[in-house]
């Protein structure tokens, strides 16, 4: 009977597999994630190119160290590293690029805020992975991905989102009328218009333009020899006066007809 042999050790885990063309994540998405990460990196055009390459490579190593298992965790990792880059850039500005050193409290405060954001995103990643950062259990194996065609995918979604835009619109119920809110200015304009209409109605049919002696308030002093226009105007004013007097008596419960009073030259016709 053969003796049992020890189980062969598992091959070492390649945490950079997420960057491979046949890796566990779709290559097109990873290319865009790396591009986004590189665009958030503060690069100095005057520094040696080797330094810039080293910083970019370090960022990719940091992303792989988070062991993202799917696209959402990759996005969390990119955001976390972007916050780290922002904090590092603001620390440098606040501490070294001002004189005296460290007097730019605005940049130092911004750096501290970005550092807290970095910490919050790392904790969000830990909560999502439900354990401290480590090699995730059950990581999907490598697979061969088809060549992506982003243009066709976007056009297909555009066509699906346009469905229904040619359908007839349903009949809309009329919106309820909003209550009118009258301001003091609105009330003044309405009163002025109502008063103007009242005066026009009272003087309807009269030749006001050729009637002399009309007072500003609408009354007239009885002349000794009134013209036909003045006589017509005085008659209309007297009729309105007796009408208002009769209506006032009715409100008081008095139903008798007002007594016609004689007028003489010099009397005020209201």
CSV table of C-alpha atoms in Angstrom, one decimal:
chain,number,residue,atom,x,y,z
A,1,UNK,CA,0.0,0.0,0.0
A,2,UNK,CA,1.6,3.3,-1.1
A,3,UNK,CA,2.2,5.8,1.6
A,4,UNK,CA,0.2,9.1,1.4
A,5,UNK,CA,2.1,11.9,-0.1
A,6,UNK,CA,1.9,15.5,1.1
A,7,UNK,CA,-0.4,17.8,-0.8
A,8,UNK,CA,1.4,19.9,-3.3
A,9,UNK,CA,1.6,23.6,-2.2
A,10,UNK,CA,-0.7,26.0,-3.9
A,11,UNK,CA,1.0,28.3,-6.5
A,12,UNK,CA,1.8,31.7,-5.1
A,13,UNK,CA,-1.0,34.2,-5.6
A,14,UNK,CA,-0.3,36.9,-8.3
A,15,UNK,CA,-1.9,40.0,-7.0
A,16,UNK,CA,-1.0,41.8,-10.2
A,17,UNK,CA,-3.3,39.4,-12.2
A,18,UNK,CA,-5.9,42.2,-12.3
A,19,UNK,CA,-3.7,44.0,-14.8
A,20,UNK,CA,-3.3,41.0,-17.2
A,21,UNK,CA,-5.2,40.7,-20.5
A,22,UNK,CA,-6.5,37.3,-19.3
A,23,UNK,CA,-7.0,38.4,-15.7
A,24,UNK,CA,-10.1,38.0,-13.6
A,25,UNK,CA,-11.4,41.5,-14.5
A,26,UNK,CA,-12.5,42.8,-17.9
A,27,UNK,CA,-9.4,44.4,-19.5
A,28,UNK,CA,-11.2,47.3,-21.0
A,29,UNK,CA,-12.5,48.4,-17.6
A,30,UNK,CA,-9.1,48.0,-16.0
A,31,UNK,CA,-7.5,50.1,-18.7
A,32,UNK,CA,-9.9,52.9,-18.0
A,33,UNK,CA,-9.4,52.5,-14.2
A,34,UNK,CA,-5.6,52.8,-14.6
A,35,UNK,CA,-6.0,55.8,-16.9
A,36,UNK,CA,-8.3,57.5,-14.3
A,37,UNK,CA,-5.8,56.8,-11.6
A,38,UNK,CA,-2.9,58.2,-13.6
A,39,UNK,CA,-4.8,61.4,-14.4
A,40,UNK,CA,-5.2,62.1,-10.6
A,41,UNK,CA,-1.5,61.8,-10.0
A,42,UNK,CA,0.4,65.1,-9.3
A,43,UNK,CA,3.3,64.8,-11.8
A,44,UNK,CA,6.1,67.5,-12.0
A,45,UNK,CA,7.1,68.2,-15.6
A,46,UNK,CA,10.6,69.2,-14.4
A,47,UNK,CA,11.4,66.0,-12.6
A,48,UNK,CA,13.3,63.1,-14.3
A,49,UNK,CA,11.1,60.8,-16.3
A,50,UNK,CA,12.3,57.9,-14.2
A,51,UNK,CA,10.8,59.4,-11.1
A,52,UNK,CA,7.4,59.8,-12.8
A,53,UNK,CA,7.5,56.2,-13.9
A,54,UNK,CA,8.4,55.1,-10.4
A,55,UNK,CA,5.5,57.0,-9.0
A,56,UNK,CA,3.0,55.6,-11.5
A,57,UNK,CA,4.3,52.1,-10.9
A,58,UNK,CA,3.9,52.6,-7.2
A,59,UNK,CA,0.3,53.6,-7.6
A,60,UNK,CA,-0.5,50.5,-9.6
A,61,UNK,CA,1.2,48.4,-6.9
A,62,UNK,CA,-0.9,50.1,-4.3
A,63,UNK,CA,-4.1,49.3,-6.3
A,64,UNK,CA,-3.2,45.7,-6.6
A,65,UNK,CA,-2.4,45.6,-2.8
A,66,UNK,CA,-6.1,46.3,-2.1
A,67,UNK,CA,-7.0,43.0,-3.8
A,68,UNK,CA,-10.1,44.2,-5.6
A,69,UNK,CA,-12.4,41.4,-6.4
A,70,UNK,CA,-14.8,43.2,-8.8
A,71,UNK,CA,-15.2,46.5,-10.7
A,72,UNK,CA,-16.8,48.2,-7.7
A,73,UNK,CA,-13.8,47.5,-5.5
A,74,UNK,CA,-11.5,48.7,-8.2
A,75,UNK,CA,-13.4,52.0,-8.3
A,76,UNK,CA,-13.1,52.3,-4.5
A,77,UNK,CA,-9.4,51.6,-4.7
A,78,UNK,CA,-8.9,54.3,-7.4
A,79,UNK,CA,-10.8,56.8,-5.3
A,80,UNK,CA,-8.8,56.0,-2.2
A,81,UNK,CA,-5.5,56.4,-4.1
A,82,UNK,CA,-6.7,59.7,-5.7
A,83,UNK,CA,-7.4,61.0,-2.2
A,84,UNK,CA,-3.9,59.9,-1.1
A,85,UNK,CA,-2.4,61.8,-4.1
A,86,UNK,CA,-4.4,64.9,-3.2
A,87,UNK,CA,-3.3,64.8,0.4
A,88,UNK,CA,0.4,64.3,-0.6
A,89,UNK,CA,0.3,67.2,-3.0
A,90,UNK,CA,-1.4,69.5,-0.5
A,91,UNK,CA,1.0,68.5,2.3
A,92,UNK,CA,3.9,69.5,0.0
A,93,UNK,CA,2.4,72.8,-1.0
A,94,UNK,CA,1.5,73.7,2.6
A,95,UNK,CA,4.7,72.7,4.2
A,96,UNK,CA,7.5,73.3,1.7
A,97,UNK,CA,6.4,75.8,-1.0
A,98,UNK,CA,5.5,78.7,1.2
A,99,UNK,CA,7.8,81.0,3.3
A,100,UNK,CA,8.0,80.5,6.2
A,101,UNK,CA,7.5,76.8,5.8
A,102,UNK,CA,4.2,75.5,6.9
A,103,UNK,CA,2.3,78.8,7.0
A,104,UNK,CA,-0.3,77.9,4.4
A,105,UNK,CA,-3.0,76.7,6.8
A,106,UNK,CA,-5.5,76.4,3.9
A,107,UNK,CA,-3.5,73.7,2.1
A,108,UNK,CA,-2.7,71.9,5.3
A,109,UNK,CA,-6.4,71.8,6.2
A,110,UNK,CA,-7.2,70.4,2.7
A,111,UNK,CA,-4.4,67.8,3.0
A,112,UNK,CA,-5.9,66.7,6.4
A,113,UNK,CA,-9.3,66.4,4.8
A,114,UNK,CA,-8.0,64.3,1.9
A,115,UNK,CA,-6.2,62.1,4.3
A,116,UNK,CA,-9.4,61.4,6.2
A,117,UNK,CA,-11.1,60.6,2.9
A,118,UNK,CA,-8.4,58.1,2.1
A,119,UNK,CA,-9.0,56.5,5.5
A,120,UNK,CA,-12.8,56.4,5.0
A,121,UNK,CA,-12.4,54.7,1.6
A,122,UNK,CA,-10.1,52.1,3.0
A,123,UNK,CA,-12.6,51.3,5.7
A,124,UNK,CA,-15.4,51.1,3.1
A,125,UNK,CA,-13.3,48.6,1.2
A,126,UNK,CA,-12.8,46.5,4.3
A,127,UNK,CA,-16.5,46.5,5.1
A,128,UNK,CA,-17.3,45.4,1.5
A,129,UNK,CA,-14.7,42.6,1.7
A,130,UNK,CA,-16.0,41.7,5.2
A,131,UNK,CA,-12.5,41.1,6.5
A,132,UNK,CA,-9.0,42.7,6.7
A,133,UNK,CA,-7.3,43.1,3.4
A,134,UNK,CA,-5.9,39.8,2.2
A,135,UNK,CA,-6.0,37.5,-0.7
A,136,UNK,CA,-9.8,37.1,-1.3
A,137,UNK,CA,-11.3,33.7,-1.0
A,138,UNK,CA,-13.0,32.3,-4.0
A,139,UNK,CA,-11.4,34.6,-6.5
A,140,UNK,CA,-12.6,33.8,-10.0
A,141,UNK,CA,-10.1,32.1,-12.2
A,142,UNK,CA,-8.5,33.7,-15.3
A,143,UNK,CA,-10.5,33.6,-18.5
A,144,UNK,CA,-10.2,34.7,-22.1
A,145,UNK,CA,-12.1,38.0,-22.7
A,146,UNK,CA,-13.5,38.9,-26.1
A,147,UNK,CA,-12.3,42.1,-27.7
A,148,UNK,CA,-14.5,44.9,-26.4
A,149,UNK,CA,-16.5,47.1,-28.7
A,150,UNK,CA,-17.5,50.1,-26.6
A,151,UNK,CA,-19.1,52.0,-29.5
A,152,UNK,CA,-21.6,49.2,-30.3
A,153,UNK,CA,-22.4,48.8,-26.6
A,154,UNK,CA,-23.2,52.5,-26.2
A,155,UNK,CA,-25.3,52.6,-29.4
A,156,UNK,CA,-27.3,49.6,-28.2
A,157,UNK,CA,-28.0,51.2,-24.9
A,158,UNK,CA,-28.9,54.5,-26.6
A,159,UNK,CA,-31.5,52.6,-28.8
A,160,UNK,CA,-33.0,50.9,-25.7
A,161,UNK,CA,-33.2,54.1,-23.8
A,162,UNK,CA,-35.0,55.8,-26.7
A,163,UNK,CA,-37.8,53.2,-26.7
A,164,UNK,CA,-41.2,54.9,-26.1
A,165,UNK,CA,-40.1,58.4,-27.0
A,166,UNK,CA,-42.4,58.4,-30.0
A,167,UNK,CA,-45.5,57.2,-28.1
A,168,UNK,CA,-48.3,59.8,-27.9
A,169,UNK,CA,-48.3,61.8,-24.7
A,170,UNK,CA,-51.1,61.0,-22.3
A,171,UNK,CA,-53.7,63.7,-21.7
A,172,UNK,CA,-52.7,65.8,-18.8
A,173,UNK,CA,-55.1,67.0,-16.2
A,174,UNK,CA,-55.3,70.7,-15.9
A,175,UNK,CA,-53.3,71.9,-13.0
A,176,UNK,CA,-55.3,73.4,-10.1
A,177,UNK,CA,-55.4,77.2,-10.1
A,178,UNK,CA,-53.1,78.6,-7.5
A,179,UNK,CA,-54.6,81.0,-5.0
A,180,UNK,CA,-54.0,84.6,-5.8
A,181,UNK,CA,-51.8,86.4,-3.3
A,182,UNK,CA,-52.6,90.2,-3.4
A,183,UNK,CA,-49.9,92.5,-2.3
A,184,UNK,CA,-50.5,96.1,-1.1
A,185,UNK,CA,-49.3,97.4,-4.4
A,186,UNK,CA,-51.7,95.1,-6.3
A,187,UNK,CA,-54.6,96.3,-4.1
A,188,UNK,CA,-53.7,99.9,-4.8
A,189,UNK,CA,-53.6,99.3,-8.6
A,190,UNK,CA,-57.0,97.5,-8.4
A,191,UNK,CA,-58.6,100.2,-6.4
A,192,UNK,CA,-57.3,102.9,-8.8
A,193,UNK,CA,-58.7,101.0,-11.8
A,194,UNK,CA,-62.0,100.4,-10.1
A,195,UNK,CA,-62.3,104.1,-9.2
A,196,UNK,CA,-61.5,105.1,-12.8
A,197,UNK,CA,-64.1,102.8,-14.2
A,198,UNK,CA,-66.7,104.1,-11.7
A,199,UNK,CA,-66.0,107.7,-12.8
A,200,UNK,CA,-66.2,106.7,-16.5
A,201,UNK,CA,-69.5,105.0,-15.9
A,202,UNK,CA,-70.9,108.0,-14.0
A,203,UNK,CA,-69.9,110.4,-16.8
A,204,UNK,CA,-71.0,108.1,-19.6
A,205,UNK,CA,-72.7,110.1,-22.4
A,206,UNK,CA,-71.6,113.5,-21.1
A,207,UNK,CA,-69.4,116.0,-23.0
A,208,UNK,CA,-66.8,116.2,-20.2
A,209,UNK,CA,-64.1,117.7,-22.5
A,210,UNK,CA,-66.3,120.8,-23.2
A,211,UNK,CA,-67.7,121.2,-19.7
A,212,UNK,CA,-66.1,124.0,-17.7
A,213,UNK,CA,-66.0,124.4,-13.9
A,214,UNK,CA,-65.6,120.7,-12.9
A,215,UNK,CA,-63.8,120.6,-9.6
A,216,UNK,CA,-60.9,118.1,-9.0
A,217,UNK,CA,-63.1,115.9,-6.8
A,218,UNK,CA,-65.8,115.7,-9.5
A,219,UNK,CA,-68.2,118.3,-8.1
A,220,UNK,CA,-69.1,121.8,-9.4
A,221,UNK,CA,-70.2,125.2,-8.1
A,222,UNK,CA,-73.6,126.0,-9.5
A,223,UNK,CA,-73.1,128.9,-12.0
A,224,UNK,CA,-75.7,131.6,-12.5
A,225,UNK,CA,-76.2,130.7,-16.2
A,226,UNK,CA,-75.0,127.1,-16.8
A,227,UNK,CA,-74.2,126.0,-20.3
A,228,UNK,CA,-76.0,122.9,-21.7
A,229,UNK,CA,-72.9,120.8,-20.9
A,230,UNK,CA,-72.9,122.1,-17.3
A,231,UNK,CA,-76.6,121.6,-16.9
A,232,UNK,CA,-76.3,118.0,-18.1
A,233,UNK,CA,-73.3,117.4,-15.7
A,234,UNK,CA,-75.1,119.0,-12.7
A,235,UNK,CA,-78.2,116.9,-13.4
A,236,UNK,CA,-76.1,113.7,-13.5
A,237,UNK,CA,-74.4,114.7,-10.2
A,238,UNK,CA,-77.6,115.5,-8.5
A,239,UNK,CA,-79.2,112.2,-9.6
A,240,UNK,CA,-76.2,110.2,-8.3
A,241,UNK,CA,-76.3,112.2,-5.0
A,242,UNK,CA,-80.0,111.3,-4.4
A,243,UNK,CA,-79.3,107.7,-5.4
A,244,UNK,CA,-76.5,107.3,-2.9
A,245,UNK,CA,-78.7,109.0,-0.3
A,246,UNK,CA,-81.5,106.6,-0.9
A,247,UNK,CA,-79.3,103.6,-0.8
A,248,UNK,CA,-77.8,104.8,2.6
A,249,UNK,CA,-81.3,105.2,4.0
A,250,UNK,CA,-82.3,101.7,2.9
A,251,UNK,CA,-79.3,100.3,4.8
A,252,UNK,CA,-80.6,102.1,7.9
A,253,UNK,CA,-84.1,100.7,7.3
A,254,UNK,CA,-85.6,104.0,6.0
A,255,UNK,CA,-87.6,103.5,2.8
A,256,UNK,CA,-88.8,107.0,2.0
A,257,UNK,CA,-87.8,108.8,-1.1
A,258,UNK,CA,-85.2,111.6,-0.5
A,259,UNK,CA,-86.6,115.1,-0.6
A,260,UNK,CA,-85.6,117.1,-3.6
A,261,UNK,CA,-83.9,120.2,-2.3
A,262,UNK,CA,-83.7,123.5,-4.3
A,263,UNK,CA,-80.3,124.7,-5.6
A,264,UNK,CA,-79.1,128.2,-6.1
A,265,UNK,CA,-76.1,129.8,-7.8
A,266,UNK,CA,-73.0,129.3,-5.7
A,267,UNK,CA,-74.1,126.0,-4.2
A,268,UNK,CA,-71.7,123.1,-4.2
A,269,UNK,CA,-73.0,120.2,-6.3
A,270,UNK,CA,-71.0,117.2,-4.8
